[in-house]
CSV table of C-alpha atoms in Angstrom, one decimal:
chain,number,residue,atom,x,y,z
A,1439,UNK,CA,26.8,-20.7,-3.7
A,1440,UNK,CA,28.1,-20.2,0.2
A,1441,UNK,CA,26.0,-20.7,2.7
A,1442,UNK,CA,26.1,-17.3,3.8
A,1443,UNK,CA,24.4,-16.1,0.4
A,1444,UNK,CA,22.1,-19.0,0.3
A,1445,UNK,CA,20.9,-17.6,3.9
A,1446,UNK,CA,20.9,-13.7,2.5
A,1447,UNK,CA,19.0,-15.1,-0.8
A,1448,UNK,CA,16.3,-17.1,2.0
A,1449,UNK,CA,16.1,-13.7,4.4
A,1450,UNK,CA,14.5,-11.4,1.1
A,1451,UNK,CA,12.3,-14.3,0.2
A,1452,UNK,CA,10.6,-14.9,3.0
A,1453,UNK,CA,7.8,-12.7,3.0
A,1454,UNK,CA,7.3,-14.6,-0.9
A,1455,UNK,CA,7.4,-17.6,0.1
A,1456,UNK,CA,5.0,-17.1,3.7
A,1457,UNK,CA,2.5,-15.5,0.7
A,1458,UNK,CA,2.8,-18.7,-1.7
A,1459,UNK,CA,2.4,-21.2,1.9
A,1460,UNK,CA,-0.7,-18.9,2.9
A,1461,UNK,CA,-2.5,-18.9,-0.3
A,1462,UNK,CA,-1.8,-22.7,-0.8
A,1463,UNK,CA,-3.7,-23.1,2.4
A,1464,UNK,CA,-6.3,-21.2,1.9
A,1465,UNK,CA,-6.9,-22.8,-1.6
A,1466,UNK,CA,-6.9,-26.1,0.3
A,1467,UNK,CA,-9.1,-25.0,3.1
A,1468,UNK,CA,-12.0,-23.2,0.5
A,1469,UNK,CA,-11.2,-26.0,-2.3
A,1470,UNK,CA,-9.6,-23.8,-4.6
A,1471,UNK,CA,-12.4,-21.3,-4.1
A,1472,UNK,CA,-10.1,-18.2,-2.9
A,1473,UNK,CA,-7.9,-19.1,-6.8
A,1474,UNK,CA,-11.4,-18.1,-9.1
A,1475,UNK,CA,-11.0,-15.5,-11.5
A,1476,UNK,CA,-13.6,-13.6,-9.7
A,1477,UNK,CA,-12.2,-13.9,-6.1
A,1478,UNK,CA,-8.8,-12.5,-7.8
A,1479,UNK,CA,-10.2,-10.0,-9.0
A,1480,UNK,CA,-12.2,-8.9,-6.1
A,1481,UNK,CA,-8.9,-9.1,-4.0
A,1482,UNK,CA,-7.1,-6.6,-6.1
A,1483,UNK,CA,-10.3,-4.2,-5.6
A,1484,UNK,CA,-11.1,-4.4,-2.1
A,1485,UNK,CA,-7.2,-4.0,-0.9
A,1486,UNK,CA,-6.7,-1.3,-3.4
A,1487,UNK,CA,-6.9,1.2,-0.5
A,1488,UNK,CA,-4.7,-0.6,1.6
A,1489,UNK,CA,-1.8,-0.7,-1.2
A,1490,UNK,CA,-2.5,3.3,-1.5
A,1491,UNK,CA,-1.9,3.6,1.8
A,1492,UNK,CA,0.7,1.3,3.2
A,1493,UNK,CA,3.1,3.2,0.6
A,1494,UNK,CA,2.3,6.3,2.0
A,1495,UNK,CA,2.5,5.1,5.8
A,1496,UNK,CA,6.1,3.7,4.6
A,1497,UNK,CA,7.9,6.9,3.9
A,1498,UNK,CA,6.4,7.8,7.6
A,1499,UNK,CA,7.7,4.4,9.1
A,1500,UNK,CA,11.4,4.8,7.5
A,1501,UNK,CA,12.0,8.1,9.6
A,1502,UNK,CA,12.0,6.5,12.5
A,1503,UNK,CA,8.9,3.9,13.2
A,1504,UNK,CA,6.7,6.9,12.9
A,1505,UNK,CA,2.8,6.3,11.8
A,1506,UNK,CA,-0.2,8.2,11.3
A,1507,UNK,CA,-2.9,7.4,13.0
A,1508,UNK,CA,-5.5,9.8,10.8
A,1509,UNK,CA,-5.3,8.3,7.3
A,1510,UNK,CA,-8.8,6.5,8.0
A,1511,UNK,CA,-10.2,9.8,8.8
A,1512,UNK,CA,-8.6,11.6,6.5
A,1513,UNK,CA,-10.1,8.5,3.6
A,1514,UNK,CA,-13.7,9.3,5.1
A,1515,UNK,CA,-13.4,13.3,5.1
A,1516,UNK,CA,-12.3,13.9,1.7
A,1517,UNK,CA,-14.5,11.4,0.3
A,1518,UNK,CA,-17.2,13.6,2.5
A,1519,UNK,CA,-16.5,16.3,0.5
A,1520,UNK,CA,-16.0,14.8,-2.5
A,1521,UNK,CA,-19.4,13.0,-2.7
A,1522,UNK,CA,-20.9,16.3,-1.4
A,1523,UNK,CA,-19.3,18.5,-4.1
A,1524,UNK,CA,-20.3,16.2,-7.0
A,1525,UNK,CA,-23.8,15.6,-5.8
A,1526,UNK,CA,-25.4,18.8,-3.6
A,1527,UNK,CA,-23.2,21.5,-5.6
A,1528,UNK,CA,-23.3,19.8,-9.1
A,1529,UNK,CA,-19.1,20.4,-9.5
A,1530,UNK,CA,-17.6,19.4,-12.4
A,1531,UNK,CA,-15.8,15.8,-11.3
A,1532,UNK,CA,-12.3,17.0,-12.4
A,1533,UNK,CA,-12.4,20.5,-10.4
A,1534,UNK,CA,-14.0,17.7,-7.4
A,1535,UNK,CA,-11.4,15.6,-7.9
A,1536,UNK,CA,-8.4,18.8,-7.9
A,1537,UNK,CA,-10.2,19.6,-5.2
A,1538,UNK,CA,-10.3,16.3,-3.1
A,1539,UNK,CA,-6.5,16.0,-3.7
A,1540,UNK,CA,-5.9,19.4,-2.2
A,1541,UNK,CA,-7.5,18.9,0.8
A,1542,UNK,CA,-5.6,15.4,1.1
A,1543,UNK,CA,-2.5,17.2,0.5
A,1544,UNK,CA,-3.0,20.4,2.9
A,1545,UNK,CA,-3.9,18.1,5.7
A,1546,UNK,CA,-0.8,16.2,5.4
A,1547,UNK,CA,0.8,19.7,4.9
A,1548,UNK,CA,-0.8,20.8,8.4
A,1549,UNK,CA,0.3,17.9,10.3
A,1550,UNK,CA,3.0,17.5,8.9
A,1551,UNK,CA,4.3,20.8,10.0
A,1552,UNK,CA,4.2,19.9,13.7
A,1553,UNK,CA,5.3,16.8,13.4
A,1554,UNK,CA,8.4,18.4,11.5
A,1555,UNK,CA,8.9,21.9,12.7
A,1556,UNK,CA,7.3,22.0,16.3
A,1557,UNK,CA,8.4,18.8,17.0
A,1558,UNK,CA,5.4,17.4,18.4
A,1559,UNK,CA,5.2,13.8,18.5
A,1560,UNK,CA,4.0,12.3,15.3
A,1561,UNK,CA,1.8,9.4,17.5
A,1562,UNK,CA,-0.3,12.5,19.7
A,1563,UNK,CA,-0.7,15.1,15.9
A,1564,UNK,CA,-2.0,12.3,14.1
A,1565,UNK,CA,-4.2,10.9,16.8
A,1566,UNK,CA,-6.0,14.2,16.5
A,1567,UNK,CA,-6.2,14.2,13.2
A,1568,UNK,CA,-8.0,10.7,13.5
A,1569,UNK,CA,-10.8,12.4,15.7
A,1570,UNK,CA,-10.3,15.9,14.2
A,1571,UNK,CA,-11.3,14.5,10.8
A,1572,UNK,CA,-13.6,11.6,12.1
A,1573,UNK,CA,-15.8,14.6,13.4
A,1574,UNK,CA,-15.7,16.6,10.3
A,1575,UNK,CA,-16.8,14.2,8.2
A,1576,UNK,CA,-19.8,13.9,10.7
A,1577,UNK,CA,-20.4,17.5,10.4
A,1578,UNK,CA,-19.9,17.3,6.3
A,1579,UNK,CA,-22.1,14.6,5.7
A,1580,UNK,CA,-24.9,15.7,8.5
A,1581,UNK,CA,-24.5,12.2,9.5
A,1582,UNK,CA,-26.6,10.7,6.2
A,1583,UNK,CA,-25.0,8.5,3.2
A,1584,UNK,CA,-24.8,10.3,-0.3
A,1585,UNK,CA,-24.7,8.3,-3.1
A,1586,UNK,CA,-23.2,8.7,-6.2
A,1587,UNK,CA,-23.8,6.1,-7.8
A,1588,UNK,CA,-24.9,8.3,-10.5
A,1589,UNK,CA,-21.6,10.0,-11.1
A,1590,UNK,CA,-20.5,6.9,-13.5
A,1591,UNK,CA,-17.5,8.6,-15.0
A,1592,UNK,CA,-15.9,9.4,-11.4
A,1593,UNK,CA,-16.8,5.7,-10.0
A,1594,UNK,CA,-15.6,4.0,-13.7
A,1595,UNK,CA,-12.5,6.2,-13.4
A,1596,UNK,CA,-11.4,5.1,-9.8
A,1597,UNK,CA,-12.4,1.6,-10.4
A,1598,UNK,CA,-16.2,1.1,-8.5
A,1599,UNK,CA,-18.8,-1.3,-10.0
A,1600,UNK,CA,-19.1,-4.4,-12.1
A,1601,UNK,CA,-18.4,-2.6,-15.2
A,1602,UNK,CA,-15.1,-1.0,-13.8
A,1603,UNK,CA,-12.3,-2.8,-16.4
A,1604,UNK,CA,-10.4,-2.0,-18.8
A,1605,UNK,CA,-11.9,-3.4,-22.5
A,1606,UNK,CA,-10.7,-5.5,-24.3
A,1607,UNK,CA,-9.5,-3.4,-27.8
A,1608,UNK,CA,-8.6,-7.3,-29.3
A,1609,UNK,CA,-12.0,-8.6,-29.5
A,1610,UNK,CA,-11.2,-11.6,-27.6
A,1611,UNK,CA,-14.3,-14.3,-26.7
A,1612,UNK,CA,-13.4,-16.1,-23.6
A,1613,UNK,CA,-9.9,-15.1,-22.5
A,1614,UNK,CA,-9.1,-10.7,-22.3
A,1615,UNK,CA,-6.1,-10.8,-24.5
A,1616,UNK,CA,-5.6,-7.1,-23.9
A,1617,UNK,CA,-5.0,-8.2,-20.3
A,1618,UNK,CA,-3.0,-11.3,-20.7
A,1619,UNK,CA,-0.9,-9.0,-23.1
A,1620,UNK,CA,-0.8,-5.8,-20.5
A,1621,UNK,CA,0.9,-8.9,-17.9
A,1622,UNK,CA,3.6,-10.0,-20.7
A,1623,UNK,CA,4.8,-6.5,-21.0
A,1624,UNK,CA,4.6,-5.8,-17.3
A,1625,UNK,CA,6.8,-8.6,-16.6
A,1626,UNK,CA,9.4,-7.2,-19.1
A,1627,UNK,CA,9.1,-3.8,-18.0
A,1628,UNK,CA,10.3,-5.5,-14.5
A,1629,UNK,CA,12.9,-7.6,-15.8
A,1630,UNK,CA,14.5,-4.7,-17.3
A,1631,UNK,CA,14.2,-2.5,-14.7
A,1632,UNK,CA,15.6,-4.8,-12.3
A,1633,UNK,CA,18.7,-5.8,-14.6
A,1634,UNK,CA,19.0,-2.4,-14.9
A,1635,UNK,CA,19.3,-1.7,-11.5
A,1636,UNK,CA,21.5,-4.6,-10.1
A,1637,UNK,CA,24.3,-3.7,-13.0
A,1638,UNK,CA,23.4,-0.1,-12.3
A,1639,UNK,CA,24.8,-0.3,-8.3
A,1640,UNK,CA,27.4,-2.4,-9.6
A,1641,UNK,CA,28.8,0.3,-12.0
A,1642,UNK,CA,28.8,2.7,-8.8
A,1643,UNK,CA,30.4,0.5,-6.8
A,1644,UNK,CA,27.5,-0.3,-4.4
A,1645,UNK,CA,26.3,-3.0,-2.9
A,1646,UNK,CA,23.9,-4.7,-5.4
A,1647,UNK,CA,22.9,-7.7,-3.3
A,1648,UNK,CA,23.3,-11.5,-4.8
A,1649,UNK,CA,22.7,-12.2,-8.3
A,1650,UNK,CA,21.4,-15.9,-8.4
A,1651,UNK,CA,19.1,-14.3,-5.8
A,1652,UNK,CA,18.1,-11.6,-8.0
A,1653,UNK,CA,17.3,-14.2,-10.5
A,1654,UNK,CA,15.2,-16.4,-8.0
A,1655,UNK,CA,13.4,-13.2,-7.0
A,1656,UNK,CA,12.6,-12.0,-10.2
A,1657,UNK,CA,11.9,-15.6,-11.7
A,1658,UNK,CA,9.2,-15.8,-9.0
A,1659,UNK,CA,7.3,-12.3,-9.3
A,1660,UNK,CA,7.2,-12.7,-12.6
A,1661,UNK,CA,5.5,-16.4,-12.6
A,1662,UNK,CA,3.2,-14.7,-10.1
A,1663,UNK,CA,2.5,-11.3,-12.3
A,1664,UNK,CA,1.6,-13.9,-15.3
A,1665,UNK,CA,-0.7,-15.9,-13.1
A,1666,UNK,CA,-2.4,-13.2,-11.5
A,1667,UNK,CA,-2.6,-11.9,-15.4
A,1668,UNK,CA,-4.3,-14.8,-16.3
A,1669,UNK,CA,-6.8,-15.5,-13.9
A,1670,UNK,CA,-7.8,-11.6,-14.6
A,1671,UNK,CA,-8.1,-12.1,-18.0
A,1672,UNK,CA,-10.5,-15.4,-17.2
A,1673,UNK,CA,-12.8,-12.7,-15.8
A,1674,UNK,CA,-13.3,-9.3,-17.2
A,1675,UNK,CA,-9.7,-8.3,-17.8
A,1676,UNK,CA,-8.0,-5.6,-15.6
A,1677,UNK,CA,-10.1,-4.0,-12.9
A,1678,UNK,CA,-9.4,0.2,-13.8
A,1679,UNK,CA,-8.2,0.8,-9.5
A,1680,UNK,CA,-5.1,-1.2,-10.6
A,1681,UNK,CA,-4.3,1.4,-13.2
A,1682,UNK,CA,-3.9,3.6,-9.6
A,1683,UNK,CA,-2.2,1.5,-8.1
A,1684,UNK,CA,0.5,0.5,-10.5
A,1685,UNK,CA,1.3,4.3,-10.6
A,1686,UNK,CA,1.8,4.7,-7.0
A,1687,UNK,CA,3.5,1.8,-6.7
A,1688,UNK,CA,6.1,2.5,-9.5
A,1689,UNK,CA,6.2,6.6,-8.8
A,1690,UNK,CA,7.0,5.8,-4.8
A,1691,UNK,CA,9.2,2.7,-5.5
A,1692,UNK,CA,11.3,5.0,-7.9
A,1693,UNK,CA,11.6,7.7,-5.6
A,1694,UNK,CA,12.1,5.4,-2.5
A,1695,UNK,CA,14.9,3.6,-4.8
A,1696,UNK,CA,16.4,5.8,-7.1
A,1697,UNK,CA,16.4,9.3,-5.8
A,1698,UNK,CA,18.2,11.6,-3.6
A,1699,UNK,CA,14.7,12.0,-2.0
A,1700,UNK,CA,14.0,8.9,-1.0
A,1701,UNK,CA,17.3,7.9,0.2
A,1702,UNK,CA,17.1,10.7,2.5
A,1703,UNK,CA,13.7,8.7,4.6
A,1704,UNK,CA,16.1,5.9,5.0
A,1705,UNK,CA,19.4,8.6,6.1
A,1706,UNK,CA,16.7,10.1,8.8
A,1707,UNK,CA,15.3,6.5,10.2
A,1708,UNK,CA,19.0,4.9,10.6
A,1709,UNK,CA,20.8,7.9,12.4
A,1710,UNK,CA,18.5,11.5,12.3
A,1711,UNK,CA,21.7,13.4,14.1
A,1712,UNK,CA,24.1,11.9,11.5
A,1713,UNK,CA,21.8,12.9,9.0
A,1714,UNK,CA,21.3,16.2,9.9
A,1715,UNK,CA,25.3,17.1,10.3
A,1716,UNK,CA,25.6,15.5,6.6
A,1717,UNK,CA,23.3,18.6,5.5
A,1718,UNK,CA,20.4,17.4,5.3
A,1719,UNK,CA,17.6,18.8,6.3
A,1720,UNK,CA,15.8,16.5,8.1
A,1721,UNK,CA,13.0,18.4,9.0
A,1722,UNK,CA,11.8,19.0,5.3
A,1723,UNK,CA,12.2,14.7,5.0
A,1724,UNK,CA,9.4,14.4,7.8
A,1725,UNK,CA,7.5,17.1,6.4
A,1726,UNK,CA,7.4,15.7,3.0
A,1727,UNK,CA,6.6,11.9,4.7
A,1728,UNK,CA,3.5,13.6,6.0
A,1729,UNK,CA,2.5,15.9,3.2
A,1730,UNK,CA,2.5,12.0,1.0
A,1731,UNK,CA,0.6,10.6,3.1
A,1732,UNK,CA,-2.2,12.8,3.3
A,1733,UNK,CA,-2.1,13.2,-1.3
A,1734,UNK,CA,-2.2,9.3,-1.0
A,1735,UNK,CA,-4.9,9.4,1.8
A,1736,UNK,CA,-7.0,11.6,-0.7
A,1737,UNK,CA,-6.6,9.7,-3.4
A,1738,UNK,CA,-7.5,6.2,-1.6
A,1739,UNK,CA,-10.5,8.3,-0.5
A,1740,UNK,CA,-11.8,8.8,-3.8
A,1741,UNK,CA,-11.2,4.9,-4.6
A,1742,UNK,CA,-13.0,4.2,-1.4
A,1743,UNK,CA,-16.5,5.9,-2.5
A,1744,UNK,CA,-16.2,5.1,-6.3
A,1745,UNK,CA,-16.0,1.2,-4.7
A,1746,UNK,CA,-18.8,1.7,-2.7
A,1747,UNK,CA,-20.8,4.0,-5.1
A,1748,UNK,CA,-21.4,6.5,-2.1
A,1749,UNK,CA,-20.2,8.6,0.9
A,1750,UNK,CA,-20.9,7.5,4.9
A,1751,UNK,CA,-19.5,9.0,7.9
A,1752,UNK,CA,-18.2,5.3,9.1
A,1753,UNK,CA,-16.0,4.8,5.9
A,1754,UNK,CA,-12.4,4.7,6.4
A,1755,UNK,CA,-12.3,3.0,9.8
A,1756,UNK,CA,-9.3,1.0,11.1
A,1757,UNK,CA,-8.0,1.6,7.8
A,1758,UNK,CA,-4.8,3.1,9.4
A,1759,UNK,CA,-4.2,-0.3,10.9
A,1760,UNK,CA,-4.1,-1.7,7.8
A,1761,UNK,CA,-2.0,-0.3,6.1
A,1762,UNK,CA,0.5,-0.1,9.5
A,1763,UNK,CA,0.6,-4.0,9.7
A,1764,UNK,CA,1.1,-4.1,6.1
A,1765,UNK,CA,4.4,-2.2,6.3
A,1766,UNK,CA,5.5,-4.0,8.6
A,1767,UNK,CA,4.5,-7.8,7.7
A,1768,UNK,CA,6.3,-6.8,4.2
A,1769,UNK,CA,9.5,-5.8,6.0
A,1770,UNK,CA,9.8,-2.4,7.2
A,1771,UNK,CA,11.5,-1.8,10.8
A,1772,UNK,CA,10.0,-1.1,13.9
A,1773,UNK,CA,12.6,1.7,14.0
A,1774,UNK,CA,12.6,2.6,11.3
A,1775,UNK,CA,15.3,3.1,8.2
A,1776,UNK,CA,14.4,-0.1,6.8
A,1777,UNK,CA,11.4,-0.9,4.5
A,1778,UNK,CA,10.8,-1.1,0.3
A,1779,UNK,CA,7.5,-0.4,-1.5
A,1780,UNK,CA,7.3,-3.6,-3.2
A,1781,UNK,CA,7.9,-5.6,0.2
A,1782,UNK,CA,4.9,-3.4,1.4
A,1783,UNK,CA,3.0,-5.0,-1.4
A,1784,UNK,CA,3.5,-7.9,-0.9
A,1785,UNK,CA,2.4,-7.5,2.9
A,1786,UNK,CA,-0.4,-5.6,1.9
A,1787,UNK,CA,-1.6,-8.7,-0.5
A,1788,UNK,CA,-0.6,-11.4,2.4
A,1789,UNK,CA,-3.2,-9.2,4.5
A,1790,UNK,CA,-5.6,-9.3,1.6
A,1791,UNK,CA,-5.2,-13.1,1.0
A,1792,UNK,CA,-5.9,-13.9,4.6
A,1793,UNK,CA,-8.9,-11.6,5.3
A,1794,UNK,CA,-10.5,-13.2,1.6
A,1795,UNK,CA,-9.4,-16.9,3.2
A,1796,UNK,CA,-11.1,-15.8,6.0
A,1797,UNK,CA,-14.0,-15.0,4.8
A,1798,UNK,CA,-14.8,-17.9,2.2
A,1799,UNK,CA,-14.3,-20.0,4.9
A,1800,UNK,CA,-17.2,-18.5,7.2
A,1801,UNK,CA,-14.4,-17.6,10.0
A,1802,UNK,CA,-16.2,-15.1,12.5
A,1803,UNK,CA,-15.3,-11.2,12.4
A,1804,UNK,CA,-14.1,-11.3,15.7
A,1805,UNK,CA,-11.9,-14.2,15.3
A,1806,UNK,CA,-10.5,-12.4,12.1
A,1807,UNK,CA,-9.1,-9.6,14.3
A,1808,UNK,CA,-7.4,-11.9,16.5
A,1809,UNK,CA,-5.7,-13.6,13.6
A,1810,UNK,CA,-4.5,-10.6,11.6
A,1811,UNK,CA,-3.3,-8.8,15.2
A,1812,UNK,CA,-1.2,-12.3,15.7
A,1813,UNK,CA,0.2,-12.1,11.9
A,1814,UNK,CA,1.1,-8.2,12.8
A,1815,UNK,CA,2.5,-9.1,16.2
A,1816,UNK,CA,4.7,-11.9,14.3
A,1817,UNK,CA,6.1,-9.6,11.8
A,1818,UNK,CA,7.8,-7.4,14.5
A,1819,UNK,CA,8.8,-10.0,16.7
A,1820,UNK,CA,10.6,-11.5,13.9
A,1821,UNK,CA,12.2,-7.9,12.8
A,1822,UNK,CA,13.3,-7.3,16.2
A,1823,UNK,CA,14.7,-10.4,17.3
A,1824,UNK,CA,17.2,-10.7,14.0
A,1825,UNK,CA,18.6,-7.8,15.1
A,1826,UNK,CA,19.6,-9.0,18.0
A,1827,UNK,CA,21.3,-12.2,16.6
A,1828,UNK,CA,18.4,-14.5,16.7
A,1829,UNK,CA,18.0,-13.4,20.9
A,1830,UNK,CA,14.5,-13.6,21.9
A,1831,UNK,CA,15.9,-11.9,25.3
A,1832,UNK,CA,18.0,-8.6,25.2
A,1833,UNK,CA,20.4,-8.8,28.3
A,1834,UNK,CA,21.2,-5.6,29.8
């Protein structure tokens, strides 16, 4: 192997292998406390909203280093009216649910078109969205927390509670072996679909990357998917959020991948002008980024109360930052163009792993923000200054 692949092959497996160095750090820090079953498990479910949403704020990102600012508010609103409609008005959960997704949707659908059409900065339509729908779920809620912790098919069906997993059909005692079998066929689903794809691009013509790379890549993802299996299976098998998950994750990592779609956020975040003379129509790829993120912001807000059982006006906060810094810790560009769902993932777990470390270890609130704004901070240095050569220092 050249040393020019070797250093290719060490680029895409960084974020990987900062994950692995993290967690084996923490592991030693809490004596293997933040590796139980239980704490695994709990990861998954209290980052769940944070996976929905950095794949959302991803398609924004890739048309240009674009965010939105709102999705927080947006999580807290519809879950407003969610919890309102199920409890106060007695609606049947699957019209409430229809319901909540709609919302999510038109909101994205409303700033989305002046983002795309007028034009108006993405940073100043989305910052009033954040207070727009900050106040409305004020207003919604009359400032009080609704339960519904009564509502158990909604909160088993978006993963809230103890009892939130999927059952074990084989009977097993001490290990699930419905889960531990789930994991087995996930990691040949993956294997596949990555074969698939490498010898896919190659067909075409394209450019499909290193394969001894590929292999390392997909050697180590899968060790982790069978791990991560296991330790699940140790507790009470798989929690029902990741069903969510999984789907957004494979639907957006299709699109982002293998459609005409998708390819058109990356066209519109390398060169928008050249884009738009190519025909196409670069307004509709901003809209649609926006009119995702605010489905994905509904459907994180209905994960968000059936995790917490109930509805409060302060749910949702800083959420947007989140799922900002895990787009970019897991590889998307500053300026956009650049970026992958799964990479997302993984910065959205590295986020997860050190707030969990964190915590076990007793390390002060305040002192958590610092950290996690140094990790974000980090993550776009680095993106910047390798493209510039390796130049800390851009000389005019």
């Amino acid at each position: 192997m050249s040393k020019a692949k070797a250093v290719d092959i060490a680029k895409k497996l960084t974020m990987i292998f900062v994950l692995i160095l993290v967690t084996g750090f923490f592991a030693w820090k809490t004596e293997g406390a933040i590796l139980l079953p239980m704490n695994i498990s709990n990861l998954i479910s209290q980052n769940a909203y944070v996976f929905i949403l950095a794949t959302g704020m991803l398609l924004c990102i890739l048309t240009g280093g674009n965010i939105d600012l709102s999705v927080g508010s947006v999580v807290c609103f519809v879950g407003a009216i969610g919890a309102k409609l199920m409890v106060e008005n007695n609606v049947n959960i699957v019209v409430a649910i229809l319901i909540m997704l709609l919302v999510g949707t038109l909101i994205g659908a409303w700033q989305g078109f002046w983002i795309a059409f007028v034009r108006i900065p993405p940073f100043i339509v989305t910052l009033a969205g954040m207070l727009i729908f900050r106040g409305l779920s004020n207003v919604v809620l009359d400032g009080m927390t609704v339960s519904i912790a009564d509502k158990k098919s909604f909160v088993k069906l978006f993963g809230g509670g103890a009892d939130c997993y999927i059952k074990d059909f084989l009977g097993a005692s001490e290990i699930n072996a419905t889960c531990m079998i789930a994991g087995c066929v996930a990691v040949l689903i993956f294997i596949t679909l990555q074969l698939l794809s490498y010898f896919g691009k190659k067909k075409k013509g394209y450019d499909a990357g290193n394969f001894p790379g590929l292999i390392v890549k997909v050697a180590i993802i899968s060790a982790v998917i069978i791990w991560v299996t296991y330790k699940l299976a140790q507790h009470k098998g798989i929690p029902s959020v990741l069903i969510w998950v999984l789907i957004v994750i494979f639907v957006y990592g299709y699109i982002t991948s293998n459609t005409t779609t998708g390819r058109s956020f990356y066209a519109v975040g390398g060169n928008e002008k050249a884009t738009k003379l190519s025909g196409i129509n670069t307004n509709k790829v901003y809209f649609l980024a926006y009119l995702n993120m605010g489905f994905l912001s509904a459907l994180a807000g209905m994960v968000t109360i059936a995790r917490l059982s109930s509805a409060q006006p302060t749910y949702g906060q800083n959420y947007e930052m989140d799922a900002i810094a895990s787009c970019f810790i897991g590889g998307a560009s500053a300026y956009g163009g650049i970026g992958t769902v799964p990479g997302v993932i993984i910065g959205a777990i590295l986020m997860g792993v050190i707030n969990l470390g964190m915590s076990l270890m007793g390390v002060d609130q305040n002192l958590q923000k610092v950290v996690k704004g140094g990790v974000l901070l980090l993550a776009v240095i680095f993106d910047v200054v390798s493209k510039r050569g390796g130049k800390l220092i851009e000389k005019n």
